[in-house]
Amino acid sequence: MKRTRAVWRDFFELPLEVKQQYANSPSTYEGYGSRLGIEKGAILDWSDYFFLNYLPVTLRNQSKWPAQPVSCRELVAKYGAQVTKLCGRLLKAMSINLELKEDYLQNAFGGDEMGACLRANFYPKCPQPELTLGLSSHSDPGAITILLPDPDVAGLQVRKGGKWITVKPFPNAFIVNVGDQIQVLSNANYKSVEHRVIVNSEKDRVSLAFFYNPKSDLLIEPAKELVNEDRPALYKPMTYDEYRIYIRMNGPCGKTQIESMKSNR
Ligand code: OGA
Ligand code: NI
């Protein structure tokens, strides 16, 4: 965990010309990007990121991952394998909590064909942190997210009721976010967490978000076992591909996207 985070910090500290060789493609989002200074007058997030596909293996293109630092590709591959296993175990625990068979969630999301991607985030220190956010309020669109935060700098905030609560970094611990697709499948027995990142005037911050997502062309809908007369299905069936298009069109905007998916029953 430490080495993988360190390798990304080293990547973000490379000269801009080197990082720009990995500039992301607007269609796939893969590669290095920054939303700073794109549009005059727009309020943009104070962060750089690197986005890559990890699963399915057919979408994994290691030649697009950073060649520098030299250990980056190998470490990311190893890190991804371990975190994928952890995601599988968490989905089992969550299935059991919902009184479903332990493989229920994983199977409903595509079994061995689930998707995964990694977003390495870099939040530079900001001279006037009260004027911007590192990452605007959103919920993660997929199933679950395993976040490796920076142990030295707090930044992540979660919304509880009407209040933003800063999550204290805890050494060697992951933060697990419930994503929108678990909310749909569990018929809102689990709720995705609304979160955002604030910036710091003293220190920059590195975090790794590993997203575990449904197979993209599978219809995701509330589990039949969790639907009854008292609690009808709250969401209509939709593929993750369709949901992602919708999300990307609108950009981060709290939990309004998943809320607007509620069927009118
Ligand atoms: C994300 C995210 C939080 C953080 O990348 O979706 O919420 O602490 N990151 O960087
Ligand atoms: Ni997030």
PDB file of C-alpha atoms and ligand atoms in Angstrom:
ATOM      1  CA  MET A   1       0.000   0.000   0.000  1.00  0.00           C
ATOM      2  CA  LYS A   2       2.772   2.402   0.973  1.00  0.00           C
ATOM      3  CA  ARG A   3       4.889   1.668  -2.068  1.00  0.00           C
ATOM      4  CA  THR A   4       2.001   1.988  -4.474  1.00  0.00           C
ATOM      5  CA  ARG A   5       1.023   5.351  -3.038  1.00  0.00           C
ATOM      6  CA  ALA A   6       4.674   6.476  -3.089  1.00  0.00           C
ATOM      7  CA  VAL A   7       5.082   5.546  -6.727  1.00  0.00           C
ATOM      8  CA  TRP A   8       2.073   7.696  -7.666  1.00  0.00           C
ATOM      9  CA  ARG A   9       3.409  10.611  -5.640  1.00  0.00           C
ATOM     10  CA  ASP A  10       6.665  10.294  -7.603  1.00  0.00           C
ATOM     11  CA  PHE A  11       4.705  10.235 -10.840  1.00  0.00           C
ATOM     12  CA  PHE A  12       2.823  13.433  -9.994  1.00  0.00           C
ATOM     13  CA  GLU A  13       6.090  15.134  -9.071  1.00  0.00           C
ATOM     14  CA  LEU A  14       7.527  14.507 -12.554  1.00  0.00           C
ATOM     15  CA  PRO A  15       7.820  17.521 -14.868  1.00  0.00           C
ATOM     16  CA  LEU A  16       4.591  18.467 -16.635  1.00  0.00           C
ATOM     17  CA  GLU A  17       6.059  17.601 -20.075  1.00  0.00           C
ATOM     18  CA  VAL A  18       6.594  14.010 -18.966  1.00  0.00           C
ATOM     19  CA  LYS A  19       3.101  13.678 -17.481  1.00  0.00           C
ATOM     20  CA  GLN A  20       1.530  15.223 -20.560  1.00  0.00           C
ATOM     21  CA  GLN A  21       2.765  12.321 -22.659  1.00  0.00           C
ATOM     22  CA  TYR A  22      -0.006  10.418 -20.864  1.00  0.00           C
ATOM     23  CA  ALA A  23      -2.681  13.055 -21.459  1.00  0.00           C
ATOM     24  CA  ASN A  24      -6.098  11.427 -21.141  1.00  0.00           C
ATOM     25  CA  SER A  25      -8.323  10.807 -24.094  1.00  0.00           C
ATOM     26  CA  PRO A  26     -11.680  12.582 -23.754  1.00  0.00           C
ATOM     27  CA  SER A  27     -13.563   9.437 -24.829  1.00  0.00           C
ATOM     28  CA  THR A  28     -12.093   6.843 -22.462  1.00  0.00           C
ATOM     29  CA  TYR A  29     -10.867   9.125 -19.663  1.00  0.00           C
ATOM     30  CA  GLU A  30      -7.735   6.979 -19.471  1.00  0.00           C
ATOM     31  CA  GLY A  31      -4.476   8.708 -18.670  1.00  0.00           C
ATOM     32  CA  TYR A  32      -3.296  11.866 -16.960  1.00  0.00           C
ATOM     33  CA  GLY A  33      -5.620  14.788 -16.588  1.00  0.00           C
ATOM     34  CA  SER A  34      -6.202  17.979 -14.777  1.00  0.00           C
ATOM     35  CA  ARG A  35      -9.334  20.041 -14.657  1.00  0.00           C
ATOM     36  CA  LEU A  36      -7.380  23.145 -13.679  1.00  0.00           C
ATOM     37  CA  GLY A  37      -7.714  26.127 -15.958  1.00  0.00           C
ATOM     38  CA  ILE A  38      -9.727  24.421 -18.675  1.00  0.00           C
ATOM     39  CA  GLU A  39     -12.464  26.951 -18.975  1.00  0.00           C
ATOM     40  CA  LYS A  40     -12.269  30.598 -18.071  1.00  0.00           C
ATOM     41  CA  GLY A  41     -14.652  31.467 -15.262  1.00  0.00           C
ATOM     42  CA  ALA A  42     -15.656  27.905 -14.408  1.00  0.00           C
ATOM     43  CA  ILE A  43     -15.148  26.650 -10.856  1.00  0.00           C
ATOM     44  CA  LEU A  44     -12.895  23.669 -11.299  1.00  0.00           C
ATOM     45  CA  ASP A  45     -11.597  21.031  -8.948  1.00  0.00           C
ATOM     46  CA  TRP A  46      -8.113  21.652  -7.565  1.00  0.00           C
ATOM     47  CA  SER A  47      -6.620  18.307  -8.530  1.00  0.00           C
ATOM     48  CA  ASP A  48      -4.716  16.223 -11.050  1.00  0.00           C
ATOM     49  CA  TYR A  49      -5.470  12.592 -11.609  1.00  0.00           C
ATOM     50  CA  PHE A  50      -4.467   9.506 -13.517  1.00  0.00           C
ATOM     51  CA  PHE A  51      -7.219   7.138 -14.536  1.00  0.00           C
ATOM     52  CA  LEU A  52      -6.657   3.582 -15.766  1.00  0.00           C
ATOM     53  CA  ASN A  53      -8.673   0.463 -16.522  1.00  0.00           C
ATOM     54  CA  TYR A  54      -7.759  -2.612 -14.525  1.00  0.00           C
ATOM     55  CA  LEU A  55     -10.574  -5.079 -15.254  1.00  0.00           C
ATOM     56  CA  PRO A  56     -11.785  -6.645 -17.481  1.00  0.00           C
ATOM     57  CA  VAL A  57      -8.340  -7.714 -18.693  1.00  0.00           C
ATOM     58  CA  THR A  58      -9.435  -6.964 -22.282  1.00  0.00           C
ATOM     59  CA  LEU A  59      -9.606  -3.257 -21.356  1.00  0.00           C
ATOM     60  CA  ARG A  60      -6.285  -3.293 -19.470  1.00  0.00           C
ATOM     61  CA  ASN A  61      -3.641  -1.512 -21.483  1.00  0.00           C
ATOM     62  CA  GLN A  62      -0.442  -1.409 -19.463  1.00  0.00           C
ATOM     63  CA  SER A  63       1.395   0.421 -22.208  1.00  0.00           C
ATOM     64  CA  LYS A  64      -0.736   3.463 -21.311  1.00  0.00           C
ATOM     65  CA  TRP A  65       0.246   3.292 -17.633  1.00  0.00           C
ATOM     66  CA  PRO A  66       3.233   5.368 -16.459  1.00  0.00           C
ATOM     67  CA  ALA A  67       6.584   3.918 -17.558  1.00  0.00           C
ATOM     68  CA  GLN A  68       8.159   6.165 -14.938  1.00  0.00           C
ATOM     69  CA  PRO A  69       8.746   5.512 -12.031  1.00  0.00           C
ATOM     70  CA  VAL A  70       9.960   2.159 -13.370  1.00  0.00           C
ATOM     71  CA  SER A  71       8.151   0.078 -10.745  1.00  0.00           C
ATOM     72  CA  CYS A  72       4.780   1.747 -11.380  1.00  0.00           C
ATOM     73  CA  ARG A  73       3.226  -0.749 -13.810  1.00  0.00           C
ATOM     74  CA  GLU A  74       4.242  -3.789 -11.816  1.00  0.00           C
ATOM     75  CA  LEU A  75       3.105  -2.321  -8.490  1.00  0.00           C
ATOM     76  CA  VAL A  76      -0.261  -1.194  -9.843  1.00  0.00           C
ATOM     77  CA  ALA A  77      -0.884  -4.668 -11.283  1.00  0.00           C
ATOM     78  CA  LYS A  78      -0.061  -6.331  -7.940  1.00  0.00           C
ATOM     79  CA  TYR A  79      -2.006  -3.781  -5.914  1.00  0.00           C
ATOM     80  CA  GLY A  80      -5.032  -4.246  -8.187  1.00  0.00           C
ATOM     81  CA  ALA A  81      -4.989  -8.033  -7.772  1.00  0.00           C
ATOM     82  CA  GLN A  82      -5.020  -7.794  -3.965  1.00  0.00           C
ATOM     83  CA  VAL A  83      -7.627  -5.048  -3.792  1.00  0.00           C
ATOM     84  CA  THR A  84      -9.868  -6.995  -6.201  1.00  0.00           C
ATOM     85  CA  LYS A  85      -9.758  -9.922  -3.753  1.00  0.00           C
ATOM     86  CA  LEU A  86     -10.681  -7.609  -0.904  1.00  0.00           C
ATOM     87  CA  CYS A  87     -13.636  -6.276  -2.918  1.00  0.00           C
ATOM     88  CA  GLY A  88     -14.867  -9.853  -3.440  1.00  0.00           C
ATOM     89  CA  ARG A  89     -14.760 -10.509   0.299  1.00  0.00           C
ATOM     90  CA  LEU A  90     -16.573  -7.278   1.087  1.00  0.00           C
ATOM     91  CA  LEU A  91     -19.338  -8.057  -1.424  1.00  0.00           C
ATOM     92  CA  LYS A  92     -19.820 -11.416   0.323  1.00  0.00           C
ATOM     93  CA  ALA A  93     -20.151  -9.749   3.725  1.00  0.00           C
ATOM     94  CA  MET A  94     -22.604  -7.227   2.323  1.00  0.00           C
ATOM     95  CA  SER A  95     -24.672  -9.976   0.651  1.00  0.00           C
ATOM     96  CA  ILE A  96     -24.896 -11.813   3.984  1.00  0.00           C
ATOM     97  CA  ASN A  97     -25.946  -8.605   5.722  1.00  0.00           C
ATOM     98  CA  LEU A  98     -28.773  -8.275   3.202  1.00  0.00           C
ATOM     99  CA  GLU A  99     -29.810 -11.878   3.992  1.00  0.00           C
ATOM    100  CA  LEU A 100     -28.914 -12.931   0.470  1.00  0.00           C
ATOM    101  CA  LYS A 101     -26.669 -15.828  -0.605  1.00  0.00           C
ATOM    102  CA  GLU A 102     -23.030 -14.844  -0.109  1.00  0.00           C
ATOM    103  CA  ASP A 103     -22.290 -14.770  -3.860  1.00  0.00           C
ATOM    104  CA  TYR A 104     -25.408 -12.782  -4.670  1.00  0.00           C
ATOM    105  CA  LEU A 105     -23.957  -9.306  -5.164  1.00  0.00           C
ATOM    106  CA  GLN A 106     -20.864 -10.463  -7.028  1.00  0.00           C
ATOM    107  CA  ASN A 107     -22.986 -12.633  -9.367  1.00  0.00           C
ATOM    108  CA  ALA A 108     -25.553  -9.902  -9.959  1.00  0.00           C
ATOM    109  CA  PHE A 109     -22.691  -7.561 -10.907  1.00  0.00           C
ATOM    110  CA  GLY A 110     -21.228 -10.009 -13.431  1.00  0.00           C
ATOM    111  CA  GLY A 111     -19.243 -12.541 -11.370  1.00  0.00           C
ATOM    112  CA  ASP A 112     -15.703 -12.878 -12.706  1.00  0.00           C
ATOM    113  CA  GLU A 113     -16.498 -10.316 -15.382  1.00  0.00           C
ATOM    114  CA  MET A 114     -16.843  -7.346 -13.055  1.00  0.00           C
ATOM    115  CA  GLY A 115     -14.946  -4.200 -14.029  1.00  0.00           C
ATOM    116  CA  ALA A 116     -12.370  -2.266 -12.043  1.00  0.00           C
ATOM    117  CA  CYS A 117     -10.456   0.954 -12.536  1.00  0.00           C
ATOM    118  CA  LEU A 118      -8.013   3.011 -10.583  1.00  0.00           C
ATOM    119  CA  ARG A 119      -7.965   6.750 -10.165  1.00  0.00           C
ATOM    120  CA  ALA A 120      -4.825   8.146  -8.571  1.00  0.00           C
ATOM    121  CA  ASN A 121      -5.563  11.641  -7.257  1.00  0.00           C
ATOM    122  CA  PHE A 122      -3.107  14.434  -6.572  1.00  0.00           C
ATOM    123  CA  TYR A 123      -4.341  17.515  -4.730  1.00  0.00           C
ATOM    124  CA  PRO A 124      -1.673  20.248  -4.831  1.00  0.00           C
ATOM    125  CA  LYS A 125      -1.536  22.623  -1.888  1.00  0.00           C
ATOM    126  CA  CYS A 126      -3.754  25.570  -2.511  1.00  0.00           C
ATOM    127  CA  PRO A 127      -2.976  29.143  -1.380  1.00  0.00           C
ATOM    128  CA  GLN A 128      -6.685  29.948  -0.863  1.00  0.00           C
ATOM    129  CA  PRO A 129      -8.358  26.647   0.075  1.00  0.00           C
ATOM    130  CA  GLU A 130     -11.655  28.328   0.990  1.00  0.00           C
ATOM    131  CA  LEU A 131     -12.220  29.261  -2.666  1.00  0.00           C
ATOM    132  CA  THR A 132     -12.307  25.786  -4.147  1.00  0.00           C
ATOM    133  CA  LEU A 133     -12.594  22.023  -3.591  1.00  0.00           C
ATOM    134  CA  GLY A 134     -10.143  19.253  -4.450  1.00  0.00           C
ATOM    135  CA  LEU A 135     -13.047  17.198  -5.727  1.00  0.00           C
ATOM    136  CA  SER A 136     -16.661  18.371  -5.827  1.00  0.00           C
ATOM    137  CA  SER A 137     -19.401  16.534  -3.983  1.00  0.00           C
ATOM    138  CA  HIS A 138     -20.429  13.229  -5.588  1.00  0.00           C
ATOM    139  CA  SER A 139     -21.231   9.602  -4.900  1.00  0.00           C
ATOM    140  CA  ASP A 140     -19.168   6.929  -6.665  1.00  0.00           C
ATOM    141  CA  PRO A 141     -21.236   5.479  -9.527  1.00  0.00           C
ATOM    142  CA  GLY A 142     -20.045   1.851  -9.324  1.00  0.00           C
ATOM    143  CA  ALA A 143     -20.433  -0.923  -6.737  1.00  0.00           C
ATOM    144  CA  ILE A 144     -17.781  -0.214  -4.109  1.00  0.00           C
ATOM    145  CA  THR A 145     -14.649   1.919  -3.880  1.00  0.00           C
ATOM    146  CA  ILE A 146     -11.526   1.093  -1.909  1.00  0.00           C
ATOM    147  CA  LEU A 147      -9.833   4.370  -1.093  1.00  0.00           C
ATOM    148  CA  LEU A 148      -6.261   4.571   0.112  1.00  0.00           C
ATOM    149  CA  PRO A 149      -6.001   8.047   1.621  1.00  0.00           C
ATOM    150  CA  ASP A 150      -2.896  10.070   2.402  1.00  0.00           C
ATOM    151  CA  PRO A 151      -1.887   9.317   6.015  1.00  0.00           C
ATOM    152  CA  ASP A 152      -0.402  12.793   6.493  1.00  0.00           C
ATOM    153  CA  VAL A 153      -3.217  15.056   5.295  1.00  0.00           C
ATOM    154  CA  ALA A 154      -6.968  14.939   5.913  1.00  0.00           C
ATOM    155  CA  GLY A 155      -9.110  16.000   2.968  1.00  0.00           C
ATOM    156  CA  LEU A 156     -11.993  13.593   2.454  1.00  0.00           C
ATOM    157  CA  GLN A 157     -15.356  14.665   3.840  1.00  0.00           C
ATOM    158  CA  VAL A 158     -18.555  12.614   3.955  1.00  0.00           C
ATOM    159  CA  ARG A 159     -22.052  14.009   4.230  1.00  0.00           C
ATOM    160  CA  LYS A 160     -24.042  12.813   7.201  1.00  0.00           C
ATOM    161  CA  GLY A 161     -27.424  14.413   7.486  1.00  0.00           C
ATOM    162  CA  GLY A 162     -26.823  18.012   6.500  1.00  0.00           C
ATOM    163  CA  LYS A 163     -23.239  18.097   7.797  1.00  0.00           C
ATOM    164  CA  TRP A 164     -19.853  17.509   6.186  1.00  0.00           C
ATOM    165  CA  ILE A 165     -17.638  15.364   8.383  1.00  0.00           C
ATOM    166  CA  THR A 166     -13.882  15.239   7.801  1.00  0.00           C
ATOM    167  CA  VAL A 167     -12.559  11.672   7.787  1.00  0.00           C
ATOM    168  CA  LYS A 168      -9.391  11.371   9.859  1.00  0.00           C
ATOM    169  CA  PRO A 169      -6.736   9.374   8.049  1.00  0.00           C
ATOM    170  CA  PHE A 170      -5.804   6.230   9.967  1.00  0.00           C
ATOM    171  CA  PRO A 171      -2.412   4.642   9.198  1.00  0.00           C
ATOM    172  CA  ASN A 172      -2.542   1.560   6.927  1.00  0.00           C
ATOM    173  CA  ALA A 173      -6.330   1.603   6.706  1.00  0.00           C
ATOM    174  CA  PHE A 174      -8.546   1.700   3.642  1.00  0.00           C
ATOM    175  CA  ILE A 175     -11.761   3.667   3.429  1.00  0.00           C
ATOM    176  CA  VAL A 176     -14.610   1.758   1.764  1.00  0.00           C
ATOM    177  CA  ASN A 177     -17.277   3.721  -0.082  1.00  0.00           C
ATOM    178  CA  VAL A 178     -20.628   2.197  -0.938  1.00  0.00           C
ATOM    179  CA  GLY A 179     -21.396   3.149  -4.545  1.00  0.00           C
ATOM    180  CA  ASP A 180     -24.655   3.863  -6.397  1.00  0.00           C
ATOM    181  CA  GLN A 181     -24.992   0.355  -7.879  1.00  0.00           C
ATOM    182  CA  ILE A 182     -25.122  -1.248  -4.411  1.00  0.00           C
ATOM    183  CA  GLN A 183     -27.852   1.224  -3.550  1.00  0.00           C
ATOM    184  CA  VAL A 184     -29.806   0.073  -6.625  1.00  0.00           C
ATOM    185  CA  LEU A 185     -29.257  -3.671  -6.122  1.00  0.00           C
ATOM    186  CA  SER A 186     -30.032  -3.524  -2.413  1.00  0.00           C
ATOM    187  CA  ASN A 187     -33.162  -1.445  -3.139  1.00  0.00           C
ATOM    188  CA  ALA A 188     -31.672   1.341  -0.991  1.00  0.00           C
ATOM    189  CA  ASN A 189     -31.056  -0.869   2.055  1.00  0.00           C
ATOM    190  CA  TYR A 190     -27.485   0.297   1.523  1.00  0.00           C
ATOM    191  CA  LYS A 191     -27.084   3.956   0.559  1.00  0.00           C
ATOM    192  CA  SER A 192     -24.150   5.246  -1.459  1.00  0.00           C
ATOM    193  CA  VAL A 193     -22.089   7.796   0.430  1.00  0.00           C
ATOM    194  CA  GLU A 194     -21.935  11.407  -0.669  1.00  0.00           C
ATOM    195  CA  HIS A 195     -18.398  12.754  -0.360  1.00  0.00           C
ATOM    196  CA  ARG A 196     -16.033  15.493  -1.474  1.00  0.00           C
ATOM    197  CA  VAL A 197     -12.419  16.543  -0.952  1.00  0.00           C
ATOM    198  CA  ILE A 198     -11.237  19.823   0.534  1.00  0.00           C
ATOM    199  CA  VAL A 199      -7.780  21.227  -0.162  1.00  0.00           C
ATOM    200  CA  ASN A 200      -5.044  22.257   2.194  1.00  0.00           C
ATOM    201  CA  SER A 201      -2.839  25.338   2.098  1.00  0.00           C
ATOM    202  CA  GLU A 202       0.188  23.643   3.681  1.00  0.00           C
ATOM    203  CA  LYS A 203       0.454  20.187   2.196  1.00  0.00           C
ATOM    204  CA  ASP A 204      -0.388  18.407  -1.010  1.00  0.00           C
ATOM    205  CA  ARG A 205      -2.217  15.087  -0.850  1.00  0.00           C
ATOM    206  CA  VAL A 206      -2.180  11.808  -2.782  1.00  0.00           C
ATOM    207  CA  SER A 207      -4.998   9.247  -2.692  1.00  0.00           C
ATOM    208  CA  LEU A 208      -5.809   6.110  -4.676  1.00  0.00           C
ATOM    209  CA  ALA A 209      -9.421   5.255  -5.460  1.00  0.00           C
ATOM    210  CA  PHE A 210     -10.003   1.709  -6.738  1.00  0.00           C
ATOM    211  CA  PHE A 211     -13.483   1.364  -8.215  1.00  0.00           C
ATOM    212  CA  TYR A 212     -15.112  -2.070  -8.453  1.00  0.00           C
ATOM    213  CA  ASN A 213     -17.901  -1.863 -11.014  1.00  0.00           C
ATOM    214  CA  PRO A 214     -20.653  -4.017 -12.540  1.00  0.00           C
ATOM    215  CA  LYS A 215     -19.988  -5.681 -15.899  1.00  0.00           C
ATOM    216  CA  SER A 216     -20.889  -2.807 -18.142  1.00  0.00           C
ATOM    217  CA  ASP A 217     -23.682  -4.299 -20.282  1.00  0.00           C
ATOM    218  CA  LEU A 218     -25.594  -6.111 -17.548  1.00  0.00           C
ATOM    219  CA  LEU A 219     -28.978  -4.829 -16.400  1.00  0.00           C
ATOM    220  CA  ILE A 220     -28.759  -3.836 -12.739  1.00  0.00           C
ATOM    221  CA  GLU A 221     -31.998  -3.720 -10.759  1.00  0.00           C
ATOM    222  CA  PRO A 222     -33.156  -4.197  -7.159  1.00  0.00           C
ATOM    223  CA  ALA A 223     -32.782  -7.818  -5.981  1.00  0.00           C
ATOM    224  CA  LYS A 224     -36.166  -9.580  -6.208  1.00  0.00           C
ATOM    225  CA  GLU A 225     -35.601 -10.870  -2.653  1.00  0.00           C
ATOM    226  CA  LEU A 226     -35.583  -7.270  -1.400  1.00  0.00           C
ATOM    227  CA  VAL A 227     -38.717  -6.170  -3.218  1.00  0.00           C
ATOM    228  CA  ASN A 228     -42.202  -6.645  -1.808  1.00  0.00           C
ATOM    229  CA  GLU A 229     -45.527  -4.847  -1.467  1.00  0.00           C
ATOM    230  CA  ASP A 230     -44.324  -2.697   1.391  1.00  0.00           C
ATOM    231  CA  ARG A 231     -41.089  -1.906  -0.324  1.00  0.00           C
ATOM    232  CA  PRO A 232     -41.550  -1.838  -4.104  1.00  0.00           C
ATOM    233  CA  ALA A 233     -38.552  -1.620  -6.456  1.00  0.00           C
ATOM    234  CA  LEU A 234     -37.166   1.893  -6.148  1.00  0.00           C
ATOM    235  CA  TYR A 235     -35.120   1.800  -9.357  1.00  0.00           C
ATOM    236  CA  LYS A 236     -35.696   0.751 -12.937  1.00  0.00           C
ATOM    237  CA  PRO A 237     -33.283  -1.700 -14.569  1.00  0.00           C
ATOM    238  CA  MET A 238     -30.338   0.026 -16.227  1.00  0.00           C
ATOM    239  CA  THR A 239     -26.919  -1.056 -17.450  1.00  0.00           C
ATOM    240  CA  TYR A 240     -23.807   0.465 -15.938  1.00  0.00           C
ATOM    241  CA  ASP A 241     -22.822   1.679 -19.425  1.00  0.00           C
ATOM    242  CA  GLU A 242     -26.031   3.712 -19.596  1.00  0.00           C
ATOM    243  CA  TYR A 243     -25.604   5.047 -16.085  1.00  0.00           C
ATOM    244  CA  ARG A 244     -22.001   6.080 -16.728  1.00  0.00           C
ATOM    245  CA  ILE A 245     -22.930   8.091 -19.815  1.00  0.00           C
ATOM    246  CA  TYR A 246     -25.527   9.918 -17.782  1.00  0.00           C
ATOM    247  CA  ILE A 247     -23.037  10.606 -14.949  1.00  0.00           C
ATOM    248  CA  ARG A 248     -20.305  11.862 -17.250  1.00  0.00           C
ATOM    249  CA  MET A 249     -22.644  14.250 -19.015  1.00  0.00           C
ATOM    250  CA  ASN A 250     -23.520  15.956 -15.759  1.00  0.00           C
ATOM    251  CA  GLY A 251     -20.225  15.825 -13.849  1.00  0.00           C
ATOM    252  CA  PRO A 252     -20.036  15.595 -10.070  1.00  0.00           C
ATOM    253  CA  CYS A 253     -23.241  16.839  -8.433  1.00  0.00           C
ATOM    254  CA  GLY A 254     -23.776  15.232  -5.063  1.00  0.00           C
ATOM    255  CA  LYS A 255     -26.332  12.443  -5.016  1.00  0.00           C
ATOM    256  CA  THR A 256     -28.789  14.035  -7.440  1.00  0.00           C
ATOM    257  CA  GLN A 257     -27.940  11.512 -10.167  1.00  0.00           C
ATOM    258  CA  ILE A 258     -28.849   8.339  -8.306  1.00  0.00           C
ATOM    259  CA  GLU A 259     -31.830  10.104  -6.699  1.00  0.00           C
ATOM    260  CA  SER A 260     -33.181  11.028 -10.133  1.00  0.00           C
ATOM    261  CA  MET A 261     -33.109   7.346 -11.146  1.00  0.00           C
ATOM    262  CA  LYS A 262     -35.937   6.530  -8.711  1.00  0.00           C
ATOM    263  CA  SER A 263     -38.872   5.060 -10.562  1.00  0.00           C
ATOM    264  CA  ASN A 264     -42.174   6.862 -10.008  1.00  0.00           C
ATOM    265  CA  ARG A 265     -43.963   4.161  -8.091  1.00  0.00           C
TER     266      ARG A 265
HETATM  267  C1  OGA B   1     -12.782   9.682  -5.891  1.00  0.00           C
HETATM  268  C2  OGA B   1     -12.759  10.196  -4.508  1.00  0.00           C
HETATM  269  C3  OGA B   1     -11.534  10.853  -2.548  1.00  0.00           C
HETATM  270  C4  OGA B   1     -10.169  11.211  -2.100  1.00  0.00           C
HETATM  271  O1  OGA B   1     -11.701   9.628  -6.524  1.00  0.00           O
HETATM  272  O2  OGA B   1     -13.888   9.341  -6.358  1.00  0.00           O
HETATM  273  O3  OGA B   1     -13.796  10.376  -3.945  1.00  0.00           O
HETATM  274  O4  OGA B   1      -9.956  11.246  -0.889  1.00  0.00           O
HETATM  275  N1  OGA B   1     -11.578  10.456  -3.915  1.00  0.00           N
HETATM  276  O5  OGA B   1      -9.302  11.465  -2.947  1.00  0.00           O
HETATM  277 NI    NI B   2     -15.416   9.417  -4.952  1.00  0.00          NI
END
